[in-house]
Short mmCIF file of C-alpha atoms in Angstrom, two decimals:
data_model
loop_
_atom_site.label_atom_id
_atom_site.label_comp_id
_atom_site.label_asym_id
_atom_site.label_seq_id
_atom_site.Cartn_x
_atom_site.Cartn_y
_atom_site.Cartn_z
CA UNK A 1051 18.37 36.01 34.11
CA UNK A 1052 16.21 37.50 31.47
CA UNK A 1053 13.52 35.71 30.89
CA UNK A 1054 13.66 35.33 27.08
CA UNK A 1055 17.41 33.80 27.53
CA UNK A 1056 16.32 31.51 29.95
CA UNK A 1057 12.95 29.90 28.36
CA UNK A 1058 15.29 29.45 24.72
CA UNK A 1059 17.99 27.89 27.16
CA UNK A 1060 15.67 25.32 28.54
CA UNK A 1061 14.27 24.38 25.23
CA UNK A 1062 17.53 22.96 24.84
CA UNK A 1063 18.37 21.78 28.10
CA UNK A 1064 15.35 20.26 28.37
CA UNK A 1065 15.82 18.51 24.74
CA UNK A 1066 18.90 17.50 25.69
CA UNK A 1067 18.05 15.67 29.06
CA UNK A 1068 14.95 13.93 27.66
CA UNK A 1069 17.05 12.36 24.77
CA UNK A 1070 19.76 11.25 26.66
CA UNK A 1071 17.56 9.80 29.47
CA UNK A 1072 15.34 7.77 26.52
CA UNK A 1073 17.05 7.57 23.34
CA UNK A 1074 17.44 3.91 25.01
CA UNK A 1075 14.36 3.61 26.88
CA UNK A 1076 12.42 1.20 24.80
CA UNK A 1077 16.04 -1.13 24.65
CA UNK A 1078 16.52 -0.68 28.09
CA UNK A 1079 13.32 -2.03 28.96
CA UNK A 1080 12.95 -5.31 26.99
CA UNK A 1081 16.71 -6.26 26.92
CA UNK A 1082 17.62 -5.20 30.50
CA UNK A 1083 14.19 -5.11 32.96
CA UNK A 1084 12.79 -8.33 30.44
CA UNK A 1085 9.26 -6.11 30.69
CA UNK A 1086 6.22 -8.39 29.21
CA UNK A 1087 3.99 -6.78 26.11
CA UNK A 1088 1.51 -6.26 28.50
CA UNK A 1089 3.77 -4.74 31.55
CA UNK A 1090 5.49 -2.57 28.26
CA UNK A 1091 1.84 -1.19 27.88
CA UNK A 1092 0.85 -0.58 31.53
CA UNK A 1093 3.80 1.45 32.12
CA UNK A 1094 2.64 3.29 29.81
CA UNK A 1095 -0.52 3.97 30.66
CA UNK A 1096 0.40 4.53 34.09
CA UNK A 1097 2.43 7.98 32.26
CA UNK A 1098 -0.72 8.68 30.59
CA UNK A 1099 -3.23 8.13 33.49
CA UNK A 1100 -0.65 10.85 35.81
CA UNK A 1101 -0.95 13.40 32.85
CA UNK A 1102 -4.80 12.96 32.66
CA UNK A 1103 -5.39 12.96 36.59
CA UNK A 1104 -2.95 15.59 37.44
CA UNK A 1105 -3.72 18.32 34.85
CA UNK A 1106 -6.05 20.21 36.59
CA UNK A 1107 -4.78 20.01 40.38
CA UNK A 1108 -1.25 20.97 38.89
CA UNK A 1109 -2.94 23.77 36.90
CA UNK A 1110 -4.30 25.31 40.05
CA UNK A 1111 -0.70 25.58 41.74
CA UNK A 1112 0.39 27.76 38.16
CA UNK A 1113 -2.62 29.58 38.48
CA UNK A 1114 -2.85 30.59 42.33
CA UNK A 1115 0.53 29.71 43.36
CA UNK A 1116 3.63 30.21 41.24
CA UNK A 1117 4.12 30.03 37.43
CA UNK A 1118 7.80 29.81 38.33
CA UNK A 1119 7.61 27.11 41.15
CA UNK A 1120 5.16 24.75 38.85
CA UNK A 1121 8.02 24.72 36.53
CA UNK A 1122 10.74 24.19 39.23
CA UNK A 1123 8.69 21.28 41.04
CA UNK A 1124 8.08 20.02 37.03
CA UNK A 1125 11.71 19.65 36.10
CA UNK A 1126 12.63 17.92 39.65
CA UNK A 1127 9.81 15.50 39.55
CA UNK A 1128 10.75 14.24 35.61
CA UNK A 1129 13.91 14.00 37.04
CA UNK A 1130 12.53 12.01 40.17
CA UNK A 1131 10.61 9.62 37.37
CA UNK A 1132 13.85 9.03 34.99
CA UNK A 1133 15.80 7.89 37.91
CA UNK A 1134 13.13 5.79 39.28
CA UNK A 1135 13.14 4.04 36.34
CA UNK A 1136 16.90 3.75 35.67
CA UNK A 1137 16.95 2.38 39.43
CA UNK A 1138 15.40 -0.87 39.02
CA UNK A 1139 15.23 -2.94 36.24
CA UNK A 1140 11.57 -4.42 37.12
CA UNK A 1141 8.14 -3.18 36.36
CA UNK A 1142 7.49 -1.52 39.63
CA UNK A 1143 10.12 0.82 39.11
CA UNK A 1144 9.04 1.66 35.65
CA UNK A 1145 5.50 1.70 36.22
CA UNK A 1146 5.94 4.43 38.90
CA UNK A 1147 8.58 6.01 37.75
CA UNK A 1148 6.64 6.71 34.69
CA UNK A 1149 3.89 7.82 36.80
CA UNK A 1150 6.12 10.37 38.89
CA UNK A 1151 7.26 11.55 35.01
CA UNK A 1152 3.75 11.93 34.00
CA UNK A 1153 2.89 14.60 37.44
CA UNK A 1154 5.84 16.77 36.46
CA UNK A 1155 5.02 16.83 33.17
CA UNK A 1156 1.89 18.80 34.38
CA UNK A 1157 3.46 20.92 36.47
CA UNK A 1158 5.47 22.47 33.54
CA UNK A 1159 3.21 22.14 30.71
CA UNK A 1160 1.50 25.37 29.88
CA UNK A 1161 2.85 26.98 33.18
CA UNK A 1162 6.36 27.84 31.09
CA UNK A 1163 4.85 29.20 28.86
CA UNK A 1164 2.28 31.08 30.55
CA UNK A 1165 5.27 32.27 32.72
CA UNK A 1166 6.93 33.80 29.53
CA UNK A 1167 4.00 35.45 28.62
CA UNK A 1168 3.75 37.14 31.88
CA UNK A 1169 7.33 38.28 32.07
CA UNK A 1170 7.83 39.51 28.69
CA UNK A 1171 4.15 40.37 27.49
CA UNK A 1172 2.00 37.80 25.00
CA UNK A 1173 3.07 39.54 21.76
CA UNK A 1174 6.52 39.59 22.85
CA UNK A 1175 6.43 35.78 23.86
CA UNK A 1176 4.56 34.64 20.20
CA UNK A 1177 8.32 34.80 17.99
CA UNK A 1178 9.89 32.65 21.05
CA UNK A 1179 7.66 29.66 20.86
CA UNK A 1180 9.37 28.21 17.46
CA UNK A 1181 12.11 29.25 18.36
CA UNK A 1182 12.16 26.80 21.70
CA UNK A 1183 10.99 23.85 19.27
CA UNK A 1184 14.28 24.56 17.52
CA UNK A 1185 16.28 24.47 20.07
CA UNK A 1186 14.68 21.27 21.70
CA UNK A 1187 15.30 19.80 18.55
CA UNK A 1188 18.90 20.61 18.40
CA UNK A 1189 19.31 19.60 21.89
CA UNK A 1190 17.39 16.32 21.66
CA UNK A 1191 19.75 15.84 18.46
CA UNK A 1192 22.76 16.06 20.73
CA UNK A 1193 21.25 14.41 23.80
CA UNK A 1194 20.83 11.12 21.85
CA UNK A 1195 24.41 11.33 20.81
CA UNK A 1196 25.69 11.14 24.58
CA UNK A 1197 22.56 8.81 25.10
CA UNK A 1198 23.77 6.26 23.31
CA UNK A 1199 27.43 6.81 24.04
CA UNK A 1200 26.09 6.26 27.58
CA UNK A 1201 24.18 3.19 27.33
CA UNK A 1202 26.63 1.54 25.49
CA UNK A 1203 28.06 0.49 28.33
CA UNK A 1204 25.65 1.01 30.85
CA UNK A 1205 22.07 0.90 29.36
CA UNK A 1206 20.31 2.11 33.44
CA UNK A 1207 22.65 5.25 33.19
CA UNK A 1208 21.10 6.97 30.49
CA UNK A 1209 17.88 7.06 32.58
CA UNK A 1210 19.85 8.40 35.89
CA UNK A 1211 22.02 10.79 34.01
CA UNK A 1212 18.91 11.88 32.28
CA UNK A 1213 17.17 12.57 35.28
CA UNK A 1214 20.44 13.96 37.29
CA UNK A 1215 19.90 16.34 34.32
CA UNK A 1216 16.46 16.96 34.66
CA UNK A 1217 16.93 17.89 38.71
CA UNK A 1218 19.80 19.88 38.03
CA UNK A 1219 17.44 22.06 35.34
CA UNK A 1220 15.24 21.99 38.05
CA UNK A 1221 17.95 23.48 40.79
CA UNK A 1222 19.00 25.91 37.96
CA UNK A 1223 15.56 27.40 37.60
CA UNK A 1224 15.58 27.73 41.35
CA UNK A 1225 18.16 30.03 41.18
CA UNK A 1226 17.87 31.81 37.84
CA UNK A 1227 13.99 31.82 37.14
CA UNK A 1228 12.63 35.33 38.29
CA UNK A 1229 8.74 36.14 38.30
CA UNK A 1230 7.65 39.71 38.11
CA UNK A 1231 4.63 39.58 36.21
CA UNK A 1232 2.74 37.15 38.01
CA UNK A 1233 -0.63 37.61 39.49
CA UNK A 1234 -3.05 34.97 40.78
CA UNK A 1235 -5.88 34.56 38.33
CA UNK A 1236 -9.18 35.64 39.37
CA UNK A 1237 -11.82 33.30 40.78
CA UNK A 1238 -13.57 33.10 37.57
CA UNK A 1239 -10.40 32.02 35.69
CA UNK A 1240 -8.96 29.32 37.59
CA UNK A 1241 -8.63 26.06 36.83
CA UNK A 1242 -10.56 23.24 38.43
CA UNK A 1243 -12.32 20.36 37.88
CA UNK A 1244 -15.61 22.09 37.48
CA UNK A 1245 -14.38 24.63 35.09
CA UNK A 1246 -12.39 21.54 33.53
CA UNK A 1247 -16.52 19.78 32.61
CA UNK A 1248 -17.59 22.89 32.09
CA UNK A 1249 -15.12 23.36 29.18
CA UNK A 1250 -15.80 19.58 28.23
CA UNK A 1251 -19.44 20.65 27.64
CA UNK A 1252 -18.64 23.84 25.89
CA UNK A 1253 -16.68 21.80 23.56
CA UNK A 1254 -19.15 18.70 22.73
CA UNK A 1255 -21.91 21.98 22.44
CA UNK A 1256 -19.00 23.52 19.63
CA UNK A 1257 -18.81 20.03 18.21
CA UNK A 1258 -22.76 19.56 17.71
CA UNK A 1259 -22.57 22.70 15.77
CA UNK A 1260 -19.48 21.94 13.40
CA UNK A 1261 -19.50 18.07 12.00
CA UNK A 1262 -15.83 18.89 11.83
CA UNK A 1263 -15.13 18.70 15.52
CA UNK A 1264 -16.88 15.95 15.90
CA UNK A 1265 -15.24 14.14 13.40
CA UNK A 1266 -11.56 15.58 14.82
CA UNK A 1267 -12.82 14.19 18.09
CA UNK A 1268 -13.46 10.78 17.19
CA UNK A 1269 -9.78 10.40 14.89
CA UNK A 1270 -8.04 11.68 17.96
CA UNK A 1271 -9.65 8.76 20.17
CA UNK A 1272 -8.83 6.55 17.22
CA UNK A 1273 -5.27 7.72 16.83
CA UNK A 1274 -4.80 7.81 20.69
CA UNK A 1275 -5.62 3.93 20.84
CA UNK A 1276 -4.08 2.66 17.90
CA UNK A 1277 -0.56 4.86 19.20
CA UNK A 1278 -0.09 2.97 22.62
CA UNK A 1279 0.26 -0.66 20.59
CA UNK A 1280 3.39 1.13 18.19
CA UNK A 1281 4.74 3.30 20.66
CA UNK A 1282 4.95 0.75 23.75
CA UNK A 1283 5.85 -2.48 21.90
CA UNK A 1284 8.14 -1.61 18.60
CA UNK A 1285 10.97 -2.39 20.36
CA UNK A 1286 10.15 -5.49 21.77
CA UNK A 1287 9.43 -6.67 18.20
CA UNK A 1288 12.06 -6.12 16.55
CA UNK A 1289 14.61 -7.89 19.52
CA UNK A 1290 12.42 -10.39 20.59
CA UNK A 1291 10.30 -11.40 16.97
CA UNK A 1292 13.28 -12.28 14.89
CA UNK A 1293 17.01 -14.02 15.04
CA UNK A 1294 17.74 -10.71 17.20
CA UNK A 1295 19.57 -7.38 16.42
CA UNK A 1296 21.88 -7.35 13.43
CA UNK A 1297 25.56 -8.40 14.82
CA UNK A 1298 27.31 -5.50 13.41
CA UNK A 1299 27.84 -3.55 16.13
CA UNK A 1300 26.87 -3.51 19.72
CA UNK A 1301 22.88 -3.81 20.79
CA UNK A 1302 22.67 -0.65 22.40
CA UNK A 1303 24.24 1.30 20.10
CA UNK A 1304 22.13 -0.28 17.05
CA UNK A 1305 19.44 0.24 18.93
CA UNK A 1306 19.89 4.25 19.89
CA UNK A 1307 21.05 4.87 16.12
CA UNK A 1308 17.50 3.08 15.05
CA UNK A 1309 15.94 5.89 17.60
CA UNK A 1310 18.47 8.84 15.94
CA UNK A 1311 17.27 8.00 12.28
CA UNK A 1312 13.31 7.69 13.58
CA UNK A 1313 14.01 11.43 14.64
CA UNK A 1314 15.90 12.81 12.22
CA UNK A 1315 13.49 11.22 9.58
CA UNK A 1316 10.16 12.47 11.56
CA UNK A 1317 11.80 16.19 10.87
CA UNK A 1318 11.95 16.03 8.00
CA UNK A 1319 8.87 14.62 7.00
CA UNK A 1320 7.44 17.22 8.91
CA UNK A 1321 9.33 20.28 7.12
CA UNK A 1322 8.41 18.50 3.71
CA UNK A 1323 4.69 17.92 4.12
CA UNK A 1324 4.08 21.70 5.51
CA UNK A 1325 5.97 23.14 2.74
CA UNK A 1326 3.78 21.23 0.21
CA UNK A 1327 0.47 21.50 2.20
CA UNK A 1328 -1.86 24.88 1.57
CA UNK A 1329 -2.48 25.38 5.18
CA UNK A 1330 -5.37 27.89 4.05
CA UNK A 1331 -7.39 25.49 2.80
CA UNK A 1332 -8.89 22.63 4.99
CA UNK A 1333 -9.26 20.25 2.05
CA UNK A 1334 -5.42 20.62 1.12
CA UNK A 1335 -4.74 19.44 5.19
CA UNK A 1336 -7.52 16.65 5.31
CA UNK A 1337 -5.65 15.34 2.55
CA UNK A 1338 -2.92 15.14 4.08
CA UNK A 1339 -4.18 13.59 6.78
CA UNK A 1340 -5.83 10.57 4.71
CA UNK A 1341 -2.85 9.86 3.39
CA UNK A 1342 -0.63 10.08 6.83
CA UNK A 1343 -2.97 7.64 7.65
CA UNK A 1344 -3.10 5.43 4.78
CA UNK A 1345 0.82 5.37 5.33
CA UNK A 1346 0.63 4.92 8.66
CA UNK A 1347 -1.98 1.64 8.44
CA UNK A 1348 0.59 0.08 5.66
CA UNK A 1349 3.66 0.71 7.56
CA UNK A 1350 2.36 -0.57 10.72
CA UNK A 1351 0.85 -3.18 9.02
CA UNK A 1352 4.22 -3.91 7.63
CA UNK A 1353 6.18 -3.64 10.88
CA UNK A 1354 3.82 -6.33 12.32
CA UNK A 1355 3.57 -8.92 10.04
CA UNK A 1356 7.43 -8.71 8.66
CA UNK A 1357 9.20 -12.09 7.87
CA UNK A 1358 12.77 -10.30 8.29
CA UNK A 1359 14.24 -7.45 9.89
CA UNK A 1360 15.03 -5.38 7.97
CA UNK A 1361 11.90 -4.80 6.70
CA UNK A 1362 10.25 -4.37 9.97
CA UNK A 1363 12.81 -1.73 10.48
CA UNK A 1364 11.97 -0.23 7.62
CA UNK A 1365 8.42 -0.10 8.43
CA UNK A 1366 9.06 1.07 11.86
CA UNK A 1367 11.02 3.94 9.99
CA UNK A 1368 8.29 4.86 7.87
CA UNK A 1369 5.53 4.93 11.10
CA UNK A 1370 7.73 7.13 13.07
CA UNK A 1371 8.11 9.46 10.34
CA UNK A 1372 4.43 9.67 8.70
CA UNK A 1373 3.07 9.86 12.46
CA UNK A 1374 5.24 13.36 13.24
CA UNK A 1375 2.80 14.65 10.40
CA UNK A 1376 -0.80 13.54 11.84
CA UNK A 1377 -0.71 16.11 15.20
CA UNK A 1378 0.12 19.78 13.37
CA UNK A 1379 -2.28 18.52 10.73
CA UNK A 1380 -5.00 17.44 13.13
CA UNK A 1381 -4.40 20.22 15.21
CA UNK A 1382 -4.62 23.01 12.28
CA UNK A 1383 -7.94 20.92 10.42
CA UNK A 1384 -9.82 21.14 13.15
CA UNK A 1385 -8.59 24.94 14.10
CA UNK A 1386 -10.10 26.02 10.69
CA UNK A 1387 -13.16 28.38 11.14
CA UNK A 1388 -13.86 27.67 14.77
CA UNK A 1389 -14.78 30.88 17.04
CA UNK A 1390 -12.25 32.58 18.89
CA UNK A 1391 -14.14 32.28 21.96
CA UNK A 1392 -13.99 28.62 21.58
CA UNK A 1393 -10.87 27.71 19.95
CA UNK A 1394 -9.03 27.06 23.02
CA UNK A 1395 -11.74 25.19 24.54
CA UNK A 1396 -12.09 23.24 21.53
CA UNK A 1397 -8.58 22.22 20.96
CA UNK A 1398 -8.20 21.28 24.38
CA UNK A 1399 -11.17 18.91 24.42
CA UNK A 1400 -9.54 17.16 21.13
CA UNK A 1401 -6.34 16.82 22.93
CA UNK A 1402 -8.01 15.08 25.98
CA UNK A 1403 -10.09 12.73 22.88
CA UNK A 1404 -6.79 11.77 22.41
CA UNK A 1405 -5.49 10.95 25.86
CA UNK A 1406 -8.88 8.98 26.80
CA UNK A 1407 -7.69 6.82 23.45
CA UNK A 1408 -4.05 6.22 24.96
CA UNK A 1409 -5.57 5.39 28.59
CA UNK A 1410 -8.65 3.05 26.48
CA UNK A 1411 -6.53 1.49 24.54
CA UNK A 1412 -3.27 0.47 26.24
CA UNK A 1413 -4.29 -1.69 28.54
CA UNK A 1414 -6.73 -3.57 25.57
CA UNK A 1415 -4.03 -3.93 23.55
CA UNK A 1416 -1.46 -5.09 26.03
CA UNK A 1417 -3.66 -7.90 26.56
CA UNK A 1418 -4.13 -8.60 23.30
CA UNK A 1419 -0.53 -8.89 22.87
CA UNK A 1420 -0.33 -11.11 25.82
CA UNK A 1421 -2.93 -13.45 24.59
CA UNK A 1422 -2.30 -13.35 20.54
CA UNK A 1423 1.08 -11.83 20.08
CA UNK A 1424 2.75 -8.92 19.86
CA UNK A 1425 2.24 -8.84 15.63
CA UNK A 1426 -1.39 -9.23 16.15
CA UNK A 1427 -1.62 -6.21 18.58
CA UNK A 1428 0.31 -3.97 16.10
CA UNK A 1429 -2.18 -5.20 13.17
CA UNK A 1430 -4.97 -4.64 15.40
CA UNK A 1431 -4.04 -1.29 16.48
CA UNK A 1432 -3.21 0.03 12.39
CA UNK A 1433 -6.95 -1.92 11.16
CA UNK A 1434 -8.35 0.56 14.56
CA UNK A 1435 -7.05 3.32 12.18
CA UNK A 1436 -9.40 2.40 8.89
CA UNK A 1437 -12.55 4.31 10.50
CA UNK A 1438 -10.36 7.55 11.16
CA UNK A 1439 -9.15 7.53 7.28
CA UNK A 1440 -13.00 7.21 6.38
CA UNK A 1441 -13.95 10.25 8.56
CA UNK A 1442 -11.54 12.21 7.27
CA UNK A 1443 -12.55 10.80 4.13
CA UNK A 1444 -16.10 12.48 4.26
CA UNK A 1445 -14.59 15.80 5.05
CA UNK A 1446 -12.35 16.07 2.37
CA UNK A 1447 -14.33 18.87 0.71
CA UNK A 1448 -14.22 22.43 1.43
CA UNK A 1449 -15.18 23.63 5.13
CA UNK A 1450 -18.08 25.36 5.37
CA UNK A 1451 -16.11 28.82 6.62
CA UNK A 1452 -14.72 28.24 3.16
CA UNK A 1453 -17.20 27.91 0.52
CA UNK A 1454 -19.30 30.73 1.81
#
């Protein structure tokens, strides 16, 4: 198939089969497997640990290998993980199958797009990377439609049809994914843990030299730990912290239109803040950022310590949304001025700041929600946030690439 056909295709196919296997992951979980705060966070962290871990030694199949079978092994293994999951309604299903999730995840990330860029050329490939964001998006629009039509009556099946999806992407590719452009990369350019601390180093030597870096280092850490209290325990607050879900309709389907309107809503915050932010200028995006943050502290502050529902909901509305901001605006602060040579380097460093925060802070504030309570984790995990705002803060002004 040609190539350009078949990487838009998966962007939805892949959108689709993630939303229908989690749009009622978080329900599924609490309500069905009766996961503890701190077994919530571990499984977590077990996806995040297989990401971290498995990054390199998956990079080195792409790279010497197969662009094409990294992506084929990818798609089966998430599919592996969701069914895991969906199995077994206990933790040690979860746990791993989270873990199996988090190796194929490696397998495909970067090597599907590197494969496009070998088969149709890098300038060729540039126009097509939107353009598979917009079709994940549609198809994760869709895919939580059938998710939750799904798990309405059988909460496990969204997981195993998810990953039945997955697997058959994965048997798909197999059959449809050529590779004609492919070469091994040279000794000098492969990926391995060496050349993975040798890039560390290159990056904390960028970062001594720009404040900026250093500063987008230490918010990522920050926003990594404070994320894994939100993202692994929201739902468990709002079924198990008050009188239960409203009784207007069924739990699960309550429950996956909560996740549809967190979605929808994180779009379009998106699409609103980049049309009103100067991207040129890195004062315009730091602030931005400070007030993502701001928001972000409030809301989750909010969420946590909410006397009623519905304004817990609300504030979990509000975090989901405000938090699709922080990323692109992180990611294009930071990317301001730096070096060519060292922009990749750089950006990848940030983004591992950022998974050392998840992996950090999961487990620290699983326990803390086993010991104090689930709202005193959340509160925790915004007040973690206050330092980040105050970095940003001091680099409000003009960068230096700017005011010379």
């Amino acid at each position: 198939m040609d190539p350009t056909r078949l990487y838009l295709r998966l962007g939805a196919l892949g959108g689709f089969a993630n939303a229908t296997g989690l749009v009622l992951y978080a329900y599924y979980a609490v309500r069905v497997a009766h996961l503890s705060p701190l077994e919530l966070v571990l499984a977590g962290t077990a996806l995040e640990v297989a990401t971290f871990v498995f990054e390199i030694p998956t990079g080195v199949v792409a790279d010497l290998v197969s662009r094409r079978l990294s992506v084929v092994l990818g798609y089966l293994l998430v599919g592996a993980g969701f069914v895991l999951m969906g199995a077994a309604p206990a933790f040690w299903a979860i746990a791993g199958g989270q873990f199996v999730w988090g190796i194929g995840f490696t397998f495909f990330s970067g090597a599907r797009e590197a494969w496009l860029a070998d088969e149709v050329g890098e300038d060729a490939a540039g126009p097509l990377y939107p353009a598979f964001v917009r079709r994940r998006q549609f198809g994760l629009l869709v895919g939580g439609f059938v998710g939750i039509g799904i798990g309405w009556w059988w909460a496990a099946g969204t997981l195993l049809i998810g990953g039945v999806l997955y697997a058959l992407a994965g048997v798909y590719l197999l059959f449809t994914m050529t590779e004609h452009g492919f070469a091994p990369a040279p000794r000098e350019g492969r990926a391995t843990w060496r050349t993975s601390f040798a890039q560390a180093a290159a990056g904390l030597r960028v970062a001594r030299a720009r404040p900026v870096v250093v500063t987008a280092l230490l918010t990522t850490l920050l926003m990594g730990a404070s994320s894994e209290s939100f993202d692994r325990l929201w739902g468990f607050h709002l079924i198990n912290s008050f009188d239960g879900l409203p009784d207007v309709m069924p739990e699960a389907l309550f429950f996956g239109l909560v996740q549809l309107v967190a979605q929808l809503g994180s779009i379009a915050a998106l699409r609103i803040a980049q049309s009103r932010t100067d991207f040129n200028s890195s004062s315009s995006v730091a602030i931005g950022l400070i007030g993502s943050n701001v928001v972000t502290i409030a809301a989750m502050i909010l969420f946590a310590g909410a006397p009623v529902f519905a304004i817990a909901l609300v504030g979990a509305w509000i975090t989901f949304w405000v938090r699709a901001i922080e990323e692109p605006f992180a990611t294009a602060w930071v990317n301001r001025g730096l070096p060519s040579a060292t922009r990749a380097t750089v950006l990848s460093t940030v983004g591992q700041s950022n998974a050392l925060g998840q992996i950090a802070g999961g487990p620290i504030f699983g326990a803390l929600a086993a010991l104090a309570g689930v709202r005193v984790s959340m509160a925790v995990a915004a007040v973690v946030l206050v330092p980040a705002v105050a970095l940003y803060w001091r680099h409000r002004g003009p960068a230096e690439d700017e005011a010379t």
